[in-house]
Amino acid sequence: MSRTCYRFFGCFLTLQENWLNKMAAQGYRLAAAGKLAYQFESCELAALVPATICQSTLEKLKKEGRSREDG
């Protein structure tokens, strides 16, 4: 099951990182990221160990072309 969430963090990267880690703790893996939209895929929590998402992960998704450009 996939889930799309819309959030704006501006320059608050620590808040973004904490929110992404909370989503991971709930069993959602980040699949794509844009300026406002974050797409998640559900997965088993065991697949997320360690469940740490950081800014470099977001940059990697964008470079791989898995990001969305939101208006």
PDB file of C-alpha atoms in Angstrom:
ATOM      1  CA  MET A   1       0.000   0.000   0.000  1.00  0.00           C
ATOM      2  CA  SER A   2       1.310   3.442  -0.828  1.00  0.00           C
ATOM      3  CA  ARG A   3       0.730   6.712   0.966  1.00  0.00           C
ATOM      4  CA  THR A   4       1.355  10.298  -0.114  1.00  0.00           C
ATOM      5  CA  CYS A   5       1.893  13.026   2.466  1.00  0.00           C
ATOM      6  CA  TYR A   6       2.277  16.736   1.854  1.00  0.00           C
ATOM      7  CA  ARG A   7       4.628  18.664   4.140  1.00  0.00           C
ATOM      8  CA  PHE A   8       6.667  21.848   3.881  1.00  0.00           C
ATOM      9  CA  PHE A   9       9.771  22.078   6.012  1.00  0.00           C
ATOM     10  CA  GLY A  10      11.614  24.997   4.424  1.00  0.00           C
ATOM     11  CA  CYS A  11      15.113  25.125   5.865  1.00  0.00           C
ATOM     12  CA  PHE A  12      14.284  22.983   8.900  1.00  0.00           C
ATOM     13  CA  LEU A  13      16.082  19.823   7.795  1.00  0.00           C
ATOM     14  CA  THR A  14      16.242  18.390  11.303  1.00  0.00           C
ATOM     15  CA  LEU A  15      12.441  18.490  11.534  1.00  0.00           C
ATOM     16  CA  GLN A  16      12.217  16.812   8.142  1.00  0.00           C
ATOM     17  CA  GLU A  17      14.647  14.100   9.181  1.00  0.00           C
ATOM     18  CA  ASN A  18      12.771  13.444  12.445  1.00  0.00           C
ATOM     19  CA  TRP A  19       9.420  13.226  10.636  1.00  0.00           C
ATOM     20  CA  LEU A  20      10.822  10.803   8.063  1.00  0.00           C
ATOM     21  CA  ASN A  21      12.222   8.637  10.845  1.00  0.00           C
ATOM     22  CA  LYS A  22       8.802   8.606  12.559  1.00  0.00           C
ATOM     23  CA  MET A  23       7.202   7.499   9.299  1.00  0.00           C
ATOM     24  CA  ALA A  24       9.826   4.743   9.019  1.00  0.00           C
ATOM     25  CA  ALA A  25       9.060   3.645  12.579  1.00  0.00           C
ATOM     26  CA  GLN A  26       5.396   3.288  11.551  1.00  0.00           C
ATOM     27  CA  GLY A  27       6.402   0.937   8.723  1.00  0.00           C
ATOM     28  CA  TYR A  28       6.587   3.302   5.750  1.00  0.00           C
ATOM     29  CA  ARG A  29       9.604   3.399   3.456  1.00  0.00           C
ATOM     30  CA  LEU A  30      10.305   6.595   1.500  1.00  0.00           C
ATOM     31  CA  ALA A  31       9.811   5.884  -2.211  1.00  0.00           C
ATOM     32  CA  ALA A  32       9.927   9.370  -3.748  1.00  0.00           C
ATOM     33  CA  ALA A  33      10.296  12.938  -2.551  1.00  0.00           C
ATOM     34  CA  GLY A  34       9.486  16.293  -4.074  1.00  0.00           C
ATOM     35  CA  LYS A  35       9.276  19.847  -2.796  1.00  0.00           C
ATOM     36  CA  LEU A  36       6.045  19.216  -0.900  1.00  0.00           C
ATOM     37  CA  ALA A  37       5.043  15.623  -1.576  1.00  0.00           C
ATOM     38  CA  TYR A  38       6.531  12.526   0.010  1.00  0.00           C
ATOM     39  CA  GLN A  39       5.484   9.121  -1.304  1.00  0.00           C
ATOM     40  CA  PHE A  40       5.827   6.142   0.990  1.00  0.00           C
ATOM     41  CA  GLU A  41       5.460   2.409   0.521  1.00  0.00           C
ATOM     42  CA  SER A  42       4.438   0.206   3.392  1.00  0.00           C
ATOM     43  CA  CYS A  43       6.878  -2.495   4.413  1.00  0.00           C
ATOM     44  CA  GLU A  44       7.718  -4.649   7.378  1.00  0.00           C
ATOM     45  CA  LEU A  45       9.556  -2.899  10.174  1.00  0.00           C
ATOM     46  CA  ALA A  46      12.339  -5.499  10.005  1.00  0.00           C
ATOM     47  CA  ALA A  47      13.170  -4.238   6.501  1.00  0.00           C
ATOM     48  CA  LEU A  48      13.854  -0.763   7.904  1.00  0.00           C
ATOM     49  CA  VAL A  49      16.598  -1.637  10.397  1.00  0.00           C
ATOM     50  CA  PRO A  50      18.244   0.734  10.973  1.00  0.00           C
ATOM     51  CA  ALA A  51      15.353   3.118  10.290  1.00  0.00           C
ATOM     52  CA  THR A  52      17.381   6.245   9.688  1.00  0.00           C
ATOM     53  CA  ILE A  53      16.522   8.643   6.893  1.00  0.00           C
ATOM     54  CA  CYS A  54      18.729  11.653   6.342  1.00  0.00           C
ATOM     55  CA  GLN A  55      19.143  14.446   3.845  1.00  0.00           C
ATOM     56  CA  SER A  56      21.645  12.425   1.817  1.00  0.00           C
ATOM     57  CA  THR A  57      18.927   9.822   1.207  1.00  0.00           C
ATOM     58  CA  LEU A  58      16.634  12.505  -0.187  1.00  0.00           C
ATOM     59  CA  GLU A  59      19.405  13.804  -2.434  1.00  0.00           C
ATOM     60  CA  LYS A  60      20.077  10.266  -3.670  1.00  0.00           C
ATOM     61  CA  LEU A  61      16.396   9.783  -4.562  1.00  0.00           C
ATOM     62  CA  LYS A  62      16.389  13.061  -6.461  1.00  0.00           C
ATOM     63  CA  LYS A  63      19.535  12.140  -8.411  1.00  0.00           C
ATOM     64  CA  GLU A  64      18.068   8.747  -9.321  1.00  0.00           C
ATOM     65  CA  GLY A  65      15.073  10.489 -10.830  1.00  0.00           C
ATOM     66  CA  ARG A  66      12.661   9.093  -8.275  1.00  0.00           C
ATOM     67  CA  SER A  67      11.611  12.542  -7.111  1.00  0.00           C
ATOM     68  CA  ARG A  68       8.536  14.491  -8.132  1.00  0.00           C
ATOM     69  CA  GLU A  69       8.517  18.127  -9.031  1.00  0.00           C
ATOM     70  CA  ASP A  70       5.551  19.808  -7.378  1.00  0.00           C
ATOM     71  CA  GLY A  71       4.390  23.021  -9.030  1.00  0.00           C
TER      72      GLY A  71
END
